[in-house]
Amino acid sequence: MAKIIQGITIVIVIYIVYQIFSGIFTIIGNNIDVLIIAGLSGMVLVIAYLQYSEIYFKSKKFNHIKESISEHTNNCNELNHYIEELKRSYVVIETYNYGTAEIIDNSLYNFQRKERKKDIQSNKTHRCSAIVLKNASDQPIKYLCKYFNIEKKEESLSKFEKVLNDFTSVEQGKDSIRKERDFILSSIYNSIPLLIRKFSPKKLTRKLGFETVDISDAYIPTFSFQYVSAGGNSSSRLDIKLNIENLNHLINYLNNAIKWTKSIAGQRALMTSILREEIKERDNYKCCSCGLGIEDEPNLLLEIDHIVPLSKRGMTTFDNLQTLCWKCNRTKGSKL
């Protein structure tokens, strides 16, 4: 009885679907001329708009607008180049290379062992036991240092402190570029035709001369602990992303493991986020070299500099620190 009811239900559903599609095709058939005209009209409108936009972007009016903001676009692009340089500041951490090998499975039962495909060979991946992976999840920074050869010494502390500073500037710089670009675009908003603003915002930005800003965090290295069972039937993976938060944890961990006094690395480690903000506030958020401040450029990227560089025995003290804009700081480098 149940099978009969199920069969009748299926027939009814098929009939309803058939009727629906029949109705749709009937409507299309009766209005085919209307649909063709609508489709052709749409194509004509699209082609007309594309022609209009090309003519506009080549017009004297647009070139005048582009020229009027060229200094601002160049500043944004220059800051973008600086940010890309800072992204490459990361010091590569190498693991030991034990060579390569291939496992040939001769088992009688021809197991798939699919999890073995996840066994990645990389200098940022450590193949380990399930116990090590579990411990690493509980103490990620400790196990990162242990298995990726980060020595607990001042040189390591100094390198990672620089990476933290650069990555912090990258994130602040990306935010500054976005805000500055939005501010510039808003200043010329009423000068741009409505159709261009509505349908070609990305093309407008590109035609004005703004370079593409990579807002992704692909530059941040990720270290992994990978466990694959001997049989290849199970696996687990732990990823440690060396972002700003974890860099702070790493530097604190190295600080606690190293005894330092007036060393360069030790003095670098004293440069906390709180101290940076105190120096900026003391200097009224102005560059001590060129005098430019956030009152002049609200989205200005400011950095903290040692007046007497650490490499020349300068100290991380209140009177040896100054606020510089990113351009002046890049120009000064390690000079007095």
mmCIF file of C-alpha atoms in Angstrom:
data_model
loop_
_atom_site.group_PDB
_atom_site.id
_atom_site.type_symbol
_atom_site.label_atom_id
_atom_site.label_comp_id
_atom_site.label_asym_id
_atom_site.label_seq_id
_atom_site.Cartn_x
_atom_site.Cartn_y
_atom_site.Cartn_z
ATOM 1 C CA MET A 1 0.000 0.000 0.000
ATOM 2 C CA ALA A 2 2.808 2.385 0.913
ATOM 3 C CA LYS A 3 4.557 1.716 -2.389
ATOM 4 C CA ILE A 4 1.348 2.478 -4.320
ATOM 5 C CA ILE A 5 0.932 5.828 -2.506
ATOM 6 C CA GLN A 6 4.605 6.660 -3.141
ATOM 7 C CA GLY A 7 4.182 5.863 -6.840
ATOM 8 C CA ILE A 8 1.062 8.038 -7.146
ATOM 9 C CA THR A 9 2.874 10.907 -5.380
ATOM 10 C CA ILE A 10 5.797 10.709 -7.834
ATOM 11 C CA VAL A 11 3.407 10.764 -10.818
ATOM 12 C CA ILE A 12 1.604 13.825 -9.416
ATOM 13 C CA VAL A 13 4.906 15.678 -8.837
ATOM 14 C CA ILE A 14 6.094 14.890 -12.384
ATOM 15 C CA TYR A 15 2.769 16.135 -13.799
ATOM 16 C CA ILE A 16 2.963 19.409 -11.835
ATOM 17 C CA VAL A 17 6.561 20.047 -12.961
ATOM 18 C CA TYR A 18 5.539 19.312 -16.550
ATOM 19 C CA GLN A 19 2.673 21.807 -16.360
ATOM 20 C CA ILE A 20 4.927 24.500 -14.896
ATOM 21 C CA PHE A 21 7.560 24.167 -17.628
ATOM 22 C CA SER A 22 4.862 23.981 -20.296
ATOM 23 C CA GLY A 23 3.478 27.280 -19.061
ATOM 24 C CA ILE A 24 6.930 28.886 -19.056
ATOM 25 C CA PHE A 25 7.678 27.779 -22.613
ATOM 26 C CA THR A 26 4.212 28.951 -23.737
ATOM 27 C CA ILE A 27 4.857 32.410 -22.273
ATOM 28 C CA ILE A 28 8.263 32.574 -23.938
ATOM 29 C CA GLY A 29 6.806 31.427 -27.252
ATOM 30 C CA ASN A 30 4.047 34.023 -27.150
ATOM 31 C CA ASN A 31 6.468 36.806 -26.233
ATOM 32 C CA ILE A 32 9.544 35.808 -28.187
ATOM 33 C CA ASP A 33 9.560 39.081 -30.113
ATOM 34 C CA VAL A 34 9.412 41.080 -26.882
ATOM 35 C CA LEU A 35 12.286 39.088 -25.379
ATOM 36 C CA ILE A 36 14.453 39.528 -28.480
ATOM 37 C CA ILE A 37 13.798 43.272 -28.532
ATOM 38 C CA ALA A 38 14.558 43.538 -24.798
ATOM 39 C CA GLY A 39 17.797 41.568 -25.222
ATOM 40 C CA LEU A 40 18.946 43.655 -28.177
ATOM 41 C CA SER A 41 18.047 46.860 -26.348
ATOM 42 C CA GLY A 42 20.119 45.758 -23.376
ATOM 43 C CA MET A 43 23.113 45.023 -25.602
ATOM 44 C CA VAL A 44 22.785 48.410 -27.294
ATOM 45 C CA LEU A 45 22.705 50.159 -23.893
ATOM 46 C CA VAL A 46 25.788 48.280 -22.686
ATOM 47 C CA ILE A 47 27.729 49.085 -25.876
ATOM 48 C CA ALA A 48 26.617 52.715 -25.721
ATOM 49 C CA TYR A 49 27.764 53.012 -22.091
ATOM 50 C CA LEU A 50 31.145 51.432 -22.853
ATOM 51 C CA GLN A 51 31.651 53.908 -25.690
ATOM 52 C CA TYR A 52 30.553 56.782 -23.452
ATOM 53 C CA SER A 53 32.943 55.779 -20.664
ATOM 54 C CA GLU A 54 35.898 55.471 -23.053
ATOM 55 C CA ILE A 55 35.155 58.929 -24.500
ATOM 56 C CA TYR A 56 34.835 60.403 -20.995
ATOM 57 C CA PHE A 57 38.116 58.959 -19.698
ATOM 58 C CA LYS A 58 39.896 60.477 -22.723
ATOM 59 C CA SER A 59 38.210 63.864 -22.382
ATOM 60 C CA LYS A 60 39.941 67.102 -21.364
ATOM 61 C CA LYS A 61 37.577 67.458 -18.424
ATOM 62 C CA PHE A 62 38.628 64.126 -16.912
ATOM 63 C CA ASN A 63 42.321 64.775 -17.597
ATOM 64 C CA HIS A 64 41.970 68.124 -15.810
ATOM 65 C CA ILE A 65 40.461 66.386 -12.758
ATOM 66 C CA LYS A 66 43.210 63.747 -12.857
ATOM 67 C CA GLU A 67 45.912 66.412 -13.038
ATOM 68 C CA SER A 68 44.404 68.366 -10.137
ATOM 69 C CA ILE A 69 44.837 65.423 -7.756
ATOM 70 C CA SER A 70 48.040 63.966 -9.273
ATOM 71 C CA GLU A 71 50.181 65.009 -6.303
ATOM 72 C CA HIS A 72 47.861 63.177 -3.912
ATOM 73 C CA THR A 73 47.692 60.041 -6.065
ATOM 74 C CA ASN A 74 51.484 60.008 -6.343
ATOM 75 C CA ASN A 75 51.794 60.238 -2.551
ATOM 76 C CA CYS A 76 49.382 57.320 -2.140
ATOM 77 C CA ASN A 77 51.300 55.251 -4.686
ATOM 78 C CA GLU A 78 54.640 56.080 -3.061
ATOM 79 C CA LEU A 79 53.313 54.984 0.326
ATOM 80 C CA ASN A 80 52.035 51.818 -1.332
ATOM 81 C CA HIS A 81 55.566 51.072 -2.626
ATOM 82 C CA TYR A 82 56.959 51.640 0.874
ATOM 83 C CA ILE A 83 54.420 49.213 2.325
ATOM 84 C CA GLU A 84 55.399 46.567 -0.230
ATOM 85 C CA GLU A 85 59.036 46.989 0.860
ATOM 86 C CA LEU A 86 58.084 46.496 4.500
ATOM 87 C CA LYS A 87 56.222 43.282 3.661
ATOM 88 C CA ARG A 88 59.533 41.766 2.585
ATOM 89 C CA SER A 89 61.198 42.462 5.924
ATOM 90 C CA TYR A 90 60.457 38.990 7.253
ATOM 91 C CA VAL A 91 63.583 36.954 7.980
ATOM 92 C CA VAL A 92 63.170 33.450 6.600
ATOM 93 C CA ILE A 93 63.358 30.747 9.236
ATOM 94 C CA GLU A 94 64.858 27.557 7.889
ATOM 95 C CA THR A 95 64.317 24.071 9.230
ATOM 96 C CA TYR A 96 66.782 21.260 8.774
ATOM 97 C CA ASN A 97 66.658 19.565 5.382
ATOM 98 C CA TYR A 98 66.762 15.820 5.881
ATOM 99 C CA GLY A 99 66.388 14.958 2.186
ATOM 100 C CA THR A 100 63.456 13.428 0.324
ATOM 101 C CA ALA A 101 62.117 9.895 -0.092
ATOM 102 C CA GLU A 102 59.161 8.065 -1.607
ATOM 103 C CA ILE A 103 57.028 5.398 0.047
ATOM 104 C CA ILE A 104 55.964 2.521 -2.222
ATOM 105 C CA ASP A 105 52.888 0.751 -0.852
ATOM 106 C CA ASN A 106 53.026 -3.036 -1.478
ATOM 107 C CA SER A 107 50.260 -3.984 0.926
ATOM 108 C CA LEU A 108 48.026 -6.900 -0.117
ATOM 109 C CA TYR A 109 44.833 -4.980 0.529
ATOM 110 C CA ASN A 110 45.824 -1.934 -1.548
ATOM 111 C CA PHE A 111 44.816 0.622 1.065
ATOM 112 C CA GLN A 112 44.211 4.116 -0.321
ATOM 113 C CA ARG A 113 46.115 5.861 2.485
ATOM 114 C CA LYS A 114 44.663 9.154 1.207
ATOM 115 C CA GLU A 115 45.925 11.201 4.171
ATOM 116 C CA ARG A 116 49.518 10.752 3.016
ATOM 117 C CA LYS A 117 48.786 13.276 0.272
ATOM 118 C CA LYS A 118 48.534 15.917 3.012
ATOM 119 C CA ASP A 119 52.109 15.228 4.117
ATOM 120 C CA ILE A 120 53.632 18.510 2.934
ATOM 121 C CA GLN A 121 57.376 19.033 2.588
ATOM 122 C CA SER A 122 58.200 22.670 3.283
ATOM 123 C CA ASN A 123 60.593 24.713 5.403
ATOM 124 C CA LYS A 124 57.503 26.128 7.117
ATOM 125 C CA THR A 125 55.982 22.715 7.880
ATOM 126 C CA HIS A 126 57.229 20.391 10.592
ATOM 127 C CA ARG A 127 56.116 16.780 10.370
ATOM 128 C CA CYS A 128 55.549 15.485 13.869
ATOM 129 C CA SER A 129 53.746 13.019 16.093
ATOM 130 C CA ALA A 130 50.214 13.520 17.356
ATOM 131 C CA ILE A 131 51.582 14.243 20.849
ATOM 132 C CA VAL A 132 53.895 17.019 19.602
ATOM 133 C CA LEU A 133 51.032 18.545 17.616
ATOM 134 C CA LYS A 134 48.791 18.526 20.697
ATOM 135 C CA ASN A 135 51.513 20.139 22.844
ATOM 136 C CA ALA A 136 52.154 22.735 20.142
ATOM 137 C CA SER A 137 48.472 23.688 20.201
ATOM 138 C CA ASP A 138 48.785 24.337 23.954
ATOM 139 C CA GLN A 139 52.081 26.279 23.719
ATOM 140 C CA PRO A 140 52.389 27.470 20.113
ATOM 141 C CA ILE A 141 55.181 30.041 20.587
ATOM 142 C CA LYS A 142 57.347 27.703 22.647
ATOM 143 C CA TYR A 143 57.061 24.913 20.075
ATOM 144 C CA LEU A 144 57.524 27.349 17.189
ATOM 145 C CA CYS A 145 60.927 28.300 18.622
ATOM 146 C CA LYS A 146 61.841 24.704 19.412
ATOM 147 C CA TYR A 147 61.041 23.091 16.060
ATOM 148 C CA PHE A 148 61.748 25.981 13.677
ATOM 149 C CA ASN A 149 65.179 26.794 15.088
ATOM 150 C CA ILE A 150 64.450 30.201 16.599
ATOM 151 C CA GLU A 151 67.286 30.631 19.053
ATOM 152 C CA LYS A 152 66.654 32.394 22.327
ATOM 153 C CA LYS A 153 69.250 35.092 21.840
ATOM 154 C CA GLU A 154 69.432 38.825 21.277
ATOM 155 C CA GLU A 155 69.904 38.506 17.531
ATOM 156 C CA SER A 156 66.573 36.692 17.190
ATOM 157 C CA LEU A 157 64.870 39.224 19.423
ATOM 158 C CA SER A 158 66.205 42.096 17.356
ATOM 159 C CA LYS A 159 65.126 40.545 14.046
ATOM 160 C CA PHE A 160 61.598 39.764 15.161
ATOM 161 C CA GLU A 161 61.184 43.159 16.801
ATOM 162 C CA LYS A 162 62.005 44.739 13.416
ATOM 163 C CA VAL A 163 59.530 42.438 11.675
ATOM 164 C CA LEU A 164 56.864 43.444 14.211
ATOM 165 C CA ASN A 165 57.566 47.142 13.627
ATOM 166 C CA ASP A 166 57.430 46.732 9.858
ATOM 167 C CA PHE A 167 54.259 44.623 9.897
ATOM 168 C CA THR A 168 52.609 47.170 12.206
ATOM 169 C CA SER A 169 53.509 49.940 9.749
ATOM 170 C CA VAL A 170 52.120 47.820 6.907
ATOM 171 C CA GLU A 171 48.719 47.516 8.575
ATOM 172 C CA GLN A 172 48.629 51.192 9.559
ATOM 173 C CA GLY A 173 49.841 52.170 6.097
ATOM 174 C CA LYS A 174 47.137 50.182 4.320
ATOM 175 C CA ASP A 175 44.529 51.898 6.464
ATOM 176 C CA SER A 176 46.089 55.318 5.746
ATOM 177 C CA ILE A 177 46.051 54.706 1.984
ATOM 178 C CA ARG A 178 42.415 53.593 2.052
ATOM 179 C CA LYS A 179 41.305 56.640 4.041
ATOM 180 C CA GLU A 180 43.375 59.050 1.952
ATOM 181 C CA ARG A 181 42.088 57.602 -1.314
ATOM 182 C CA ASP A 182 38.476 57.809 -0.095
ATOM 183 C CA PHE A 183 39.065 61.410 0.983
ATOM 184 C CA ILE A 184 40.491 62.358 -2.428
ATOM 185 C CA LEU A 185 37.647 60.651 -4.291
ATOM 186 C CA SER A 186 35.065 62.403 -2.115
ATOM 187 C CA SER A 187 36.648 65.778 -2.945
ATOM 188 C CA ILE A 188 35.999 65.251 -6.672
ATOM 189 C CA TYR A 189 32.754 63.295 -6.244
ATOM 190 C CA ASN A 190 30.458 65.969 -7.702
ATOM 191 C CA SER A 191 32.758 66.502 -10.684
ATOM 192 C CA ILE A 192 32.378 62.899 -11.885
ATOM 193 C CA PRO A 193 29.264 61.961 -13.933
ATOM 194 C CA LEU A 194 26.695 59.851 -12.093
ATOM 195 C CA LEU A 195 26.896 56.971 -14.591
ATOM 196 C CA ILE A 196 30.673 56.689 -14.174
ATOM 197 C CA ARG A 197 30.410 56.763 -10.374
ATOM 198 C CA LYS A 198 27.641 54.168 -10.417
ATOM 199 C CA PHE A 199 28.863 51.635 -12.957
ATOM 200 C CA SER A 200 32.666 52.085 -13.162
ATOM 201 C CA PRO A 201 34.027 52.874 -9.653
ATOM 202 C CA LYS A 202 37.047 50.553 -9.954
ATOM 203 C CA LYS A 203 37.888 51.752 -13.454
ATOM 204 C CA LEU A 204 37.564 55.349 -12.262
ATOM 205 C CA THR A 205 40.057 54.728 -9.460
ATOM 206 C CA ARG A 206 42.492 53.086 -11.868
ATOM 207 C CA LYS A 207 42.142 55.804 -14.528
ATOM 208 C CA LEU A 208 42.801 58.498 -11.919
ATOM 209 C CA GLY A 209 46.224 56.933 -11.378
ATOM 210 C CA PHE A 210 45.746 55.033 -8.117
ATOM 211 C CA GLU A 211 47.705 51.786 -8.042
ATOM 212 C CA THR A 212 46.101 48.616 -6.714
ATOM 213 C CA VAL A 213 46.667 48.197 -2.981
ATOM 214 C CA ASP A 214 47.110 44.624 -1.818
ATOM 215 C CA ILE A 215 45.003 44.493 1.342
ATOM 216 C CA SER A 216 45.485 40.750 1.847
ATOM 217 C CA ASP A 217 47.659 39.307 4.610
ATOM 218 C CA ALA A 218 49.459 36.900 2.263
ATOM 219 C CA TYR A 219 52.779 38.445 3.318
ATOM 220 C CA ILE A 220 52.381 37.069 6.856
ATOM 221 C CA PRO A 221 54.230 33.722 7.162
ATOM 222 C CA THR A 222 52.415 30.679 8.495
ATOM 223 C CA PHE A 223 54.209 27.793 10.208
ATOM 224 C CA SER A 224 52.532 24.412 10.467
ATOM 225 C CA PHE A 225 52.810 21.242 12.494
ATOM 226 C CA GLN A 226 51.632 18.309 10.369
ATOM 227 C CA TYR A 227 50.749 14.863 11.700
ATOM 228 C CA VAL A 228 49.981 11.969 9.361
ATOM 229 C CA SER A 229 49.448 8.510 10.822
ATOM 230 C CA ALA A 230 51.798 5.690 9.855
ATOM 231 C CA GLY A 231 48.980 3.988 8.000
ATOM 232 C CA GLY A 232 48.104 7.167 6.125
ATOM 233 C CA ASN A 233 44.451 6.967 7.152
ATOM 234 C CA SER A 234 44.289 9.982 9.485
ATOM 235 C CA SER A 235 45.962 13.368 9.780
ATOM 236 C CA SER A 236 45.930 16.616 11.750
ATOM 237 C CA ARG A 237 47.418 20.056 11.149
ATOM 238 C CA LEU A 238 48.182 23.048 13.361
ATOM 239 C CA ASP A 239 48.853 26.442 11.756
ATOM 240 C CA ILE A 240 50.649 29.261 13.569
ATOM 241 C CA LYS A 241 50.271 32.551 11.731
ATOM 242 C CA LEU A 242 53.069 34.976 12.560
ATOM 243 C CA ASN A 243 50.768 37.998 12.609
ATOM 244 C CA ILE A 244 51.132 41.051 14.823
ATOM 245 C CA GLU A 245 49.479 39.360 17.794
ATOM 246 C CA ASN A 246 51.731 36.298 17.648
ATOM 247 C CA LEU A 247 54.815 38.432 16.963
ATOM 248 C CA ASN A 248 54.088 40.258 20.221
ATOM 249 C CA HIS A 249 53.790 36.912 22.007
ATOM 250 C CA LEU A 250 57.034 35.701 20.408
ATOM 251 C CA ILE A 251 58.955 38.825 21.416
ATOM 252 C CA ASN A 252 57.649 38.607 24.985
ATOM 253 C CA TYR A 253 58.650 34.934 25.094
ATOM 254 C CA LEU A 254 62.166 35.755 23.875
ATOM 255 C CA ASN A 255 62.345 38.692 26.320
ATOM 256 C CA ASN A 256 61.628 36.407 29.239
ATOM 257 C CA ALA A 257 64.194 33.868 28.037
ATOM 258 C CA ILE A 258 67.031 36.373 27.494
ATOM 259 C CA LYS A 259 68.844 38.347 30.145
ATOM 260 C CA TRP A 260 69.878 41.702 28.651
ATOM 261 C CA THR A 261 70.752 45.141 29.930
ATOM 262 C CA LYS A 262 71.960 47.794 27.505
ATOM 263 C CA SER A 263 72.318 45.652 24.403
ATOM 264 C CA ILE A 264 70.848 46.786 21.067
ATOM 265 C CA ALA A 265 68.361 43.927 21.054
ATOM 266 C CA GLY A 266 67.344 44.670 24.612
ATOM 267 C CA GLN A 267 66.824 48.332 23.846
ATOM 268 C CA ARG A 268 64.721 47.446 20.788
ATOM 269 C CA ALA A 269 62.513 45.270 22.953
ATOM 270 C CA LEU A 270 61.707 48.254 25.170
ATOM 271 C CA MET A 271 59.911 49.889 22.247
ATOM 272 C CA THR A 272 56.372 48.937 23.221
ATOM 273 C CA SER A 273 53.155 50.076 21.559
ATOM 274 C CA ILE A 274 52.351 52.164 24.635
ATOM 275 C CA LEU A 275 55.717 53.953 24.454
ATOM 276 C CA ARG A 276 55.260 54.641 20.737
ATOM 277 C CA GLU A 277 51.915 56.300 21.389
ATOM 278 C CA GLU A 278 53.404 58.374 24.241
ATOM 279 C CA ILE A 279 56.144 59.702 21.945
ATOM 280 C CA LYS A 280 53.632 60.616 19.228
ATOM 281 C CA GLU A 281 51.470 62.392 21.790
ATOM 282 C CA ARG A 282 54.484 64.265 23.195
ATOM 283 C CA ASP A 283 55.425 65.435 19.671
ATOM 284 C CA ASN A 284 51.801 66.504 18.977
ATOM 285 C CA TYR A 285 51.542 63.880 16.223
ATOM 286 C CA LYS A 286 53.956 65.873 14.060
ATOM 287 C CA CYS A 287 57.121 64.857 12.239
ATOM 288 C CA CYS A 288 60.115 66.295 14.108
ATOM 289 C CA SER A 289 62.000 66.631 10.817
ATOM 290 C CA CYS A 290 59.640 68.214 8.282
ATOM 291 C CA GLY A 291 56.932 69.440 10.683
ATOM 292 C CA LEU A 292 54.123 67.674 8.871
ATOM 293 C CA GLY A 293 51.395 66.390 11.187
ATOM 294 C CA ILE A 294 47.974 64.798 11.238
ATOM 295 C CA GLU A 295 46.414 68.262 11.321
ATOM 296 C CA ASP A 296 47.878 68.801 7.842
ATOM 297 C CA GLU A 297 47.317 65.210 6.624
ATOM 298 C CA PRO A 298 44.830 63.297 8.787
ATOM 299 C CA ASN A 299 45.932 59.974 7.287
ATOM 300 C CA LEU A 300 49.682 60.567 7.667
ATOM 301 C CA LEU A 301 51.698 57.463 8.638
ATOM 302 C CA LEU A 302 53.902 58.357 11.633
ATOM 303 C CA GLU A 303 56.738 56.173 12.950
ATOM 304 C CA ILE A 304 59.060 56.320 15.962
ATOM 305 C CA ASP A 305 62.805 56.776 15.418
ATOM 306 C CA HIS A 306 65.913 56.632 17.621
ATOM 307 C CA ILE A 307 67.683 60.010 17.348
ATOM 308 C CA VAL A 308 70.984 58.314 18.114
ATOM 309 C CA PRO A 309 70.574 54.944 16.377
ATOM 310 C CA LEU A 310 70.878 51.728 18.344
ATOM 311 C CA SER A 311 73.744 50.721 16.064
ATOM 312 C CA LYS A 312 75.637 53.780 17.395
ATOM 313 C CA ARG A 313 74.895 52.923 21.038
ATOM 314 C CA GLY A 314 71.714 54.942 21.266
ATOM 315 C CA MET A 315 69.209 54.019 23.962
ATOM 316 C CA THR A 316 65.443 53.507 23.997
ATOM 317 C CA THR A 317 64.832 56.416 26.311
ATOM 318 C CA PHE A 318 62.207 59.135 26.183
ATOM 319 C CA ASP A 319 64.685 61.835 25.141
ATOM 320 C CA ASN A 320 66.313 59.680 22.433
ATOM 321 C CA LEU A 321 63.048 58.981 20.611
ATOM 322 C CA GLN A 322 61.279 61.184 18.103
ATOM 323 C CA THR A 323 58.278 61.077 15.803
ATOM 324 C CA LEU A 324 59.015 61.024 12.075
ATOM 325 C CA CYS A 325 56.724 60.700 9.092
ATOM 326 C CA TRP A 326 57.369 57.594 7.029
ATOM 327 C CA LYS A 327 59.195 59.572 4.315
ATOM 328 C CA CYS A 328 61.643 61.227 6.730
ATOM 329 C CA ASN A 329 62.159 57.965 8.641
ATOM 330 C CA ARG A 330 62.938 56.079 5.431
ATOM 331 C CA THR A 331 65.411 58.811 4.383
ATOM 332 C CA LYS A 332 67.149 58.967 7.783
ATOM 333 C CA GLY A 333 67.770 55.219 8.146
ATOM 334 C CA SER A 334 70.569 54.604 10.688
ATOM 335 C CA LYS A 335 72.101 58.060 10.331
ATOM 336 C CA LEU A 336 72.399 60.544 13.192
#
